[in-house]
Coordinates of C-alpha atoms in Angstrom, one line a residue:
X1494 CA 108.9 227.1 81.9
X1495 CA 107.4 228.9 84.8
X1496 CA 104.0 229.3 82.4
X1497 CA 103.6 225.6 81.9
X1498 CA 104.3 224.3 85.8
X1499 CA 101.1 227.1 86.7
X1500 CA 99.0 225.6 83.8
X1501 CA 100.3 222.0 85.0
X1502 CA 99.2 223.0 88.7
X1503 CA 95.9 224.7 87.3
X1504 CA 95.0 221.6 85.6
X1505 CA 95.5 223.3 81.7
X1506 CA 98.1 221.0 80.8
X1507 CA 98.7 217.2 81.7
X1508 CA 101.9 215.7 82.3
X1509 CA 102.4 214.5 78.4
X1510 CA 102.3 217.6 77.0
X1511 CA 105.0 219.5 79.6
X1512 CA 107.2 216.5 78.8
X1513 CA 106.8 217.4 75.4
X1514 CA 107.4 221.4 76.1
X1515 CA 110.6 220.5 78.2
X1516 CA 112.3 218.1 76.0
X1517 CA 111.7 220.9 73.0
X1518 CA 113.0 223.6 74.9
X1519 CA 115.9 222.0 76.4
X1520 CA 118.7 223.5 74.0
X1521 CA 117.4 226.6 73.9
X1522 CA 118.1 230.1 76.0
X1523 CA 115.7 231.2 78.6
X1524 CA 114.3 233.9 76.5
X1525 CA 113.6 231.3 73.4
X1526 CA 111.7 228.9 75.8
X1527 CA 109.5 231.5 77.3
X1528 CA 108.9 233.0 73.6
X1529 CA 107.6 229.0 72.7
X1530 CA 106.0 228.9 75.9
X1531 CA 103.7 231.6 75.3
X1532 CA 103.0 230.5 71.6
X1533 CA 101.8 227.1 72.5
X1534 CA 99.9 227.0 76.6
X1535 CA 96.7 229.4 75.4
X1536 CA 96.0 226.4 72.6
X1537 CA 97.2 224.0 75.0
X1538 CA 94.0 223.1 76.8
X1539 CA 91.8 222.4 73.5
X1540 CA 94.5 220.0 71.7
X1541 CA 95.4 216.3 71.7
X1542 CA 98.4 215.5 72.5
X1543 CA 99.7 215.3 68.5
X1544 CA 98.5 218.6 67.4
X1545 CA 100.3 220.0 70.7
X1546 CA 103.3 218.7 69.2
X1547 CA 102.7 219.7 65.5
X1548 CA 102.4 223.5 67.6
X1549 CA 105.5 223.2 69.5
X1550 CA 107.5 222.6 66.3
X1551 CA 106.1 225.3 64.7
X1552 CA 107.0 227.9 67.2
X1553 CA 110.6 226.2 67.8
X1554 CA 110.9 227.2 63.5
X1555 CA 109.5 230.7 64.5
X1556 CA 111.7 231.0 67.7
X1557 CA 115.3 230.0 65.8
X1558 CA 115.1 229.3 62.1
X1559 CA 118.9 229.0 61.7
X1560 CA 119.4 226.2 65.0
X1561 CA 116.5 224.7 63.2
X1562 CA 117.7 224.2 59.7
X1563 CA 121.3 223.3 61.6
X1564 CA 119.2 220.2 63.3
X1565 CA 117.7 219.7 60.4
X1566 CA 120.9 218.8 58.3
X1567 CA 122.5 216.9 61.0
X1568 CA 118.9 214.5 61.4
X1569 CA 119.1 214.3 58.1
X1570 CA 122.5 212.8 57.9
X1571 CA 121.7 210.1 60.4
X1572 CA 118.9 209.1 58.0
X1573 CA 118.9 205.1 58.0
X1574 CA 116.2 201.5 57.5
X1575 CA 116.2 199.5 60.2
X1576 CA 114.9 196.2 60.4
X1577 CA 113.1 195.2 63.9
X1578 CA 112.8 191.8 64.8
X1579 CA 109.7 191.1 66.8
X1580 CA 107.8 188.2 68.4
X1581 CA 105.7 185.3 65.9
X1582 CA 108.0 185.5 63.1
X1583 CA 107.1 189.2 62.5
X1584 CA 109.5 192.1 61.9
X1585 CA 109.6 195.8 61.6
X1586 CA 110.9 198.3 59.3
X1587 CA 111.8 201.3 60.5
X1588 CA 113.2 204.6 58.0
X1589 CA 114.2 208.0 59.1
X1590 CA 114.8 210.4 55.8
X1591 CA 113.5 213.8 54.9
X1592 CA 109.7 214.4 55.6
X1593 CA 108.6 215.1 51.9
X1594 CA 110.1 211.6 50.7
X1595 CA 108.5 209.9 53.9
X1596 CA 105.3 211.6 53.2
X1597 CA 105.8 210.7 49.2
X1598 CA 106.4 207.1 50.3
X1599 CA 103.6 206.7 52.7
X1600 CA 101.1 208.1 49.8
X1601 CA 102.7 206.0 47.3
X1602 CA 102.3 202.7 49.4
X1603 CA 98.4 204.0 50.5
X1604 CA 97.5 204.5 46.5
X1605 CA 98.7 201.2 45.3
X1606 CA 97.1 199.7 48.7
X1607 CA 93.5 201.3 47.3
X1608 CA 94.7 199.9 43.6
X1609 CA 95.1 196.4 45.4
X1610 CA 91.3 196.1 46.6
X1611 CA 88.7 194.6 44.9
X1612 CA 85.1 192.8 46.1
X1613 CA 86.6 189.8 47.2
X1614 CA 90.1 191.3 49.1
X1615 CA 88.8 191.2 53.1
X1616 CA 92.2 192.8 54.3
X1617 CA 91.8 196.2 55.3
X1618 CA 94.2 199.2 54.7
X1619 CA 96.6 199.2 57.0
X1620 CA 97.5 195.3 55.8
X1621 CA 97.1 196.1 51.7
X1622 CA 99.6 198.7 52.6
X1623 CA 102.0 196.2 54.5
X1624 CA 101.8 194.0 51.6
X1625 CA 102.5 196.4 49.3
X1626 CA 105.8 197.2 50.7
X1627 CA 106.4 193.3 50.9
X1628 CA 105.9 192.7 47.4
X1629 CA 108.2 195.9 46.4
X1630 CA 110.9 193.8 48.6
X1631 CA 110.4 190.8 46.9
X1632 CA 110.2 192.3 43.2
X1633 CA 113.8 193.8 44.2
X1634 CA 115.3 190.9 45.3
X1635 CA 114.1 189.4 42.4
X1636 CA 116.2 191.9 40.1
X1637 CA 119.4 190.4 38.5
X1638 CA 121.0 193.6 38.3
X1639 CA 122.0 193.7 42.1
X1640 CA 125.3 193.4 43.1
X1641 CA 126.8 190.4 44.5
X1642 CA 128.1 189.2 47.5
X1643 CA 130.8 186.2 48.2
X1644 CA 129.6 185.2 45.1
X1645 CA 125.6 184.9 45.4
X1646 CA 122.7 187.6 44.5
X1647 CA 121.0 188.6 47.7
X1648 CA 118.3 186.2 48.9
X1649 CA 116.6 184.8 52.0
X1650 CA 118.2 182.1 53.8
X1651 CA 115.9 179.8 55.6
X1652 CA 117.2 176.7 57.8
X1653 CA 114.5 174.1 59.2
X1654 CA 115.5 170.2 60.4
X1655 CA 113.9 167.7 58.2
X1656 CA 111.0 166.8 60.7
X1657 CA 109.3 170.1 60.3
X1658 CA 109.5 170.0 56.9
X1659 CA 107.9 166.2 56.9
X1660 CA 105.6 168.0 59.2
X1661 CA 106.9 165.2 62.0
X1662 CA 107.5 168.1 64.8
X1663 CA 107.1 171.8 65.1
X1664 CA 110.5 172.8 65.8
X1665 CA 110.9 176.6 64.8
X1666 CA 113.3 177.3 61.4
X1667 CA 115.9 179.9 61.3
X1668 CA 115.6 183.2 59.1
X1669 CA 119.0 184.7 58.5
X1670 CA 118.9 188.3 59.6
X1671 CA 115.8 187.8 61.7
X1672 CA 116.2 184.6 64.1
X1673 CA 113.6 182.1 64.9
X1674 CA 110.4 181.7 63.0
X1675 CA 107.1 179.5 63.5
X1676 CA 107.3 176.2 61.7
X1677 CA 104.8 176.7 59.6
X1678 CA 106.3 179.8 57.8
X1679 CA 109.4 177.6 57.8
X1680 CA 107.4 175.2 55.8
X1681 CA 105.7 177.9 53.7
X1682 CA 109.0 179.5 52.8
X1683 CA 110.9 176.2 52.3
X1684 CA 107.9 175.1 49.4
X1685 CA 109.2 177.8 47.3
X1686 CA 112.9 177.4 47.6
X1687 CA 115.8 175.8 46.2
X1688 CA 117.3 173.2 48.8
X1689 CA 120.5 172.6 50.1
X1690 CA 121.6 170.0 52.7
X1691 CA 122.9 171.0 55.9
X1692 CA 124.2 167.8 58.5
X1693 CA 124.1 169.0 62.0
X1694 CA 124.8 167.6 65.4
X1695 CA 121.4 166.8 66.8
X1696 CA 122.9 167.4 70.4
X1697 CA 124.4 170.0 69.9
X1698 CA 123.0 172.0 66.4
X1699 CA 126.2 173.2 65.0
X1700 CA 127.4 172.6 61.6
X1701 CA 129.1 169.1 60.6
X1702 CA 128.6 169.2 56.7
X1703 CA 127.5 171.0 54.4
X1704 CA 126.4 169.9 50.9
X1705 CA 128.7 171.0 47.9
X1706 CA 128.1 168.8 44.6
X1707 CA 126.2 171.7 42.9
X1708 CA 129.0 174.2 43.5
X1709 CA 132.8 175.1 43.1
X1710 CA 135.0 174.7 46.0
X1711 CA 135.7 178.6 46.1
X1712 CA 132.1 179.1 46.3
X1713 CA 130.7 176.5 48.5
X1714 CA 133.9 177.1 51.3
X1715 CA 132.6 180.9 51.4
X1716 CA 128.8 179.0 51.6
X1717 CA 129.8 176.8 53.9
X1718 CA 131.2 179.8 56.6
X1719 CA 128.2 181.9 56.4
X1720 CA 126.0 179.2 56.7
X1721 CA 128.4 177.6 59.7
X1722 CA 128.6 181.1 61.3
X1723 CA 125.1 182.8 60.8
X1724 CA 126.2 186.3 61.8
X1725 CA 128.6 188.5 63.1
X1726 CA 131.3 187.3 65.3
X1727 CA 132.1 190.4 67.8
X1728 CA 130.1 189.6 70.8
X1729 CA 126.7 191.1 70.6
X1730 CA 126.3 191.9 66.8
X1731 CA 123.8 190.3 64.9
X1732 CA 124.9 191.4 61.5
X1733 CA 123.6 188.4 58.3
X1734 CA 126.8 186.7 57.8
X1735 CA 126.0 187.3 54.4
X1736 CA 126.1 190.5 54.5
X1737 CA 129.9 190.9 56.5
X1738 CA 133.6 190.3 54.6
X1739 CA 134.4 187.0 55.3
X1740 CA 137.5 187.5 57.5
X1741 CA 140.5 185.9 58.0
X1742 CA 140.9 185.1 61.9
X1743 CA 144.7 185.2 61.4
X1744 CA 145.8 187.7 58.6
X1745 CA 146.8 186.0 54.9
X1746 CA 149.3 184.8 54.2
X1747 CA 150.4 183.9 57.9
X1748 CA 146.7 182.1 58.3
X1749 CA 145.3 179.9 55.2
X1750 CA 141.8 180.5 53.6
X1751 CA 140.5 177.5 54.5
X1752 CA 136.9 177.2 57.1
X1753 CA 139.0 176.9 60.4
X1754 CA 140.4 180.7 59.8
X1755 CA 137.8 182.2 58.1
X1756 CA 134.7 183.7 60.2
X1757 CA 131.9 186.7 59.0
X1758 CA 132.4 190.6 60.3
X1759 CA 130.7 193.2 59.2
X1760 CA 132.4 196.2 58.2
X1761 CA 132.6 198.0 61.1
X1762 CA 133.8 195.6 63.2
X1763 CA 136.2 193.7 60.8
X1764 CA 138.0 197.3 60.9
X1765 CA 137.9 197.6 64.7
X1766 CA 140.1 194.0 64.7
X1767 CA 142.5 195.5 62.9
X1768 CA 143.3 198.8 65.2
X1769 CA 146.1 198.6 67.6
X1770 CA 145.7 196.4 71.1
X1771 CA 143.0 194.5 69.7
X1772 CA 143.2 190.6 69.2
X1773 CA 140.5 187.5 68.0
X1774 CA 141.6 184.0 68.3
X1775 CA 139.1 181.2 66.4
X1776 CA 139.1 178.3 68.3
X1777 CA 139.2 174.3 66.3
X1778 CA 135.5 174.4 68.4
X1779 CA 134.5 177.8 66.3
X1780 CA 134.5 179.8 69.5
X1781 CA 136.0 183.7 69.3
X1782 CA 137.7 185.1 71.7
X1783 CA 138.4 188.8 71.7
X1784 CA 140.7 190.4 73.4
X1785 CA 140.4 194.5 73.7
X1786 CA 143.1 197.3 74.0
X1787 CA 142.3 197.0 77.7
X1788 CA 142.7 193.6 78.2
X1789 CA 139.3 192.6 78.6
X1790 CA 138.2 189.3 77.1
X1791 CA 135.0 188.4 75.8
X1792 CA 134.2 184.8 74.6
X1793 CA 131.7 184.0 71.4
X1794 CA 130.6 180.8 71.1
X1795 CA 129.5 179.3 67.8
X1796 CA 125.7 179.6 67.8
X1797 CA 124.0 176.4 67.0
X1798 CA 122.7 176.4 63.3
X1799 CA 119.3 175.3 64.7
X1800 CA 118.8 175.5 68.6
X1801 CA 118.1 172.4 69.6
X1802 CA 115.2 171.4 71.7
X1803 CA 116.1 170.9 75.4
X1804 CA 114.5 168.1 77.7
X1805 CA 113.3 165.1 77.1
X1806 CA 111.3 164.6 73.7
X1807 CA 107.2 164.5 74.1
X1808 CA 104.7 163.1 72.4
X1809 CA 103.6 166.9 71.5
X1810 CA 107.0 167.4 69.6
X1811 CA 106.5 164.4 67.2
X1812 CA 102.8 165.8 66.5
X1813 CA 101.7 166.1 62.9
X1814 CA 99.6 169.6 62.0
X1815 CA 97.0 167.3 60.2
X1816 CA 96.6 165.1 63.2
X1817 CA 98.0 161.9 62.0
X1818 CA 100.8 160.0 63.9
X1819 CA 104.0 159.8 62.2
X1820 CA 105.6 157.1 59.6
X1821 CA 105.4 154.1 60.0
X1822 CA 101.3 155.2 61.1

């Protein structure tokens, strides 16, 4: 990329737009660079940094239409939704999948984001369009069609302690498959819910009960484990207990199915247990310890159901939203 280090040097092209040239031309020859090269620095100068992109990956389909269509297939096959937990109770959703159905997508969502507005809707596009896709999330949950798993329709599992629901203190809540959420949205959620008891050690936050008088025992043990576990169990893996096999620590029939030998792993790594040299024990505490082919161990603690609040309690943790002191008043 001789070309594009003179027009760097000459002040023609910045910085962003070599980076760009370089990482586009890395797996191509010599000869295929300089052809893209030359196709894209004469525009250079004149273009933001997007359409200087959009140009690149038109000459790379020019330069090598067959290495292109190759790429192409094997993007494609990667093609996945992520969810993205960010800060405030607010997540992300990121989707990779063929540019037509992204670009269908996109206008589908913009159209019924127009269809959404009327004189007295002050959101503006970019949020009607957020909403949209909300509200398609919600209708699908809402479906009875879905399949089921360990016995329940999928749904949102929200924990929050008593005293944020009373409003007494603003200690977060717990969105399964997300992590920790304002109290607020905890309460919000929770006034739209059907309610289950959870008793928890207040020192500590793990599980010591869980309510079962509305369900069968089959049902509510296989409740009892997701909602005792919360995720994953292999170090690192935040995986919705929900949605992982509910595994038997040590293999039936040697181990019982009862709560002390059963613990969530998602697919993946419930088959990675099972290949030679590896080894999980479940401790009577619900700590995992995993032993690899290498002999490495790795301990998982049981994660607290709600993380509990550490120093001493202040007089800002017992505050009401609305101002008033707590009962008795």
């Amino acid at each position: 990329l001789g070309g594009a280090r003179d027009a760097l040097a000459a002040g023609r092209l910045d910085l962003g737009k070599l980076r760009v040239l370089a990482n586009a031309t890395r797996s191509l020859t010599d000869e295929q660079a300089g052809i893209v090269e030359g196709q894209v620095l004469a525009r250079a100068p004149h273009q933001v940094l997007g359409d200087f992109k959009q140009s690149v990956n038109r000459a790379l389909l020019r330069v090598d239409s067959t290495a292109t269509e190759k790429r192409h297939e094997r993007c494609l096959a990667d093609r996945k939704v992520e969810l993205i937990p960010l800060a405030d109770g607010i997540a992300g959703i990121w989707a990779t999948m063929r540019a037509d159905a992204a670009v269908a997508l996109f206008e589908g969502l913009t159209a019924l984001a127009h269809k959404a507005k009327d004189s007295a809707d002050t959101r503006n596009l970019d949020q009607r369009r957020s909403d949209v896709l909300a509200d398609i999330g919600e209708h699908l949950l809402a479906r009875h069609d879905l399949p089921r798993r360990h016995g329940r329709r999928p749904h949102l599992q929200v924990t929050v302690g008593a005293g944020t629901l009373l409003g007494l203190d603003q200690e977060p809540g717990e969105l399964a498959g997300y992590g920790p959420i304002p109290a607020a949205v905890a309460r919000e959620l929770a006034g739209d819910a059907t309610w289950r008891r959870l008793l928890v050690d207040p020192q500590s936050g793990t599980l010591l009960d869980y309510g079962t008088s509305v369900y069968s025992p089959p049902q509510s043990l296989a409740d009892k484990v997701i909602a005792k576990h919360g995720r994953c169990r292999r170090p690192g893996c935040r995986m919705p207990a929900a949605r992982c096999h509910l595994d038997h620590t040590q293999r039936f029939p040697e181990g019982p199915t009862a709560e002390h030998n059963l613990g969530p792993l998602c697919q993946p790594d419930h088959l990675c247990k099972h290949e030679p040299g590896w080894f999980c024990e479940q401790h009577s505490d619900g700590t995992y310890l995993w032993t690899t082919p290498t002999g490495h161990q790795y301990l998982d603690p049981l994660r607290p159901v709600l993380e509990p609040a550490t120093g001493p309690p202040g007089r800002t943790s017992q505050a009401r939203p609305d101002g008033l002191d707590p009962p008795p008043f």
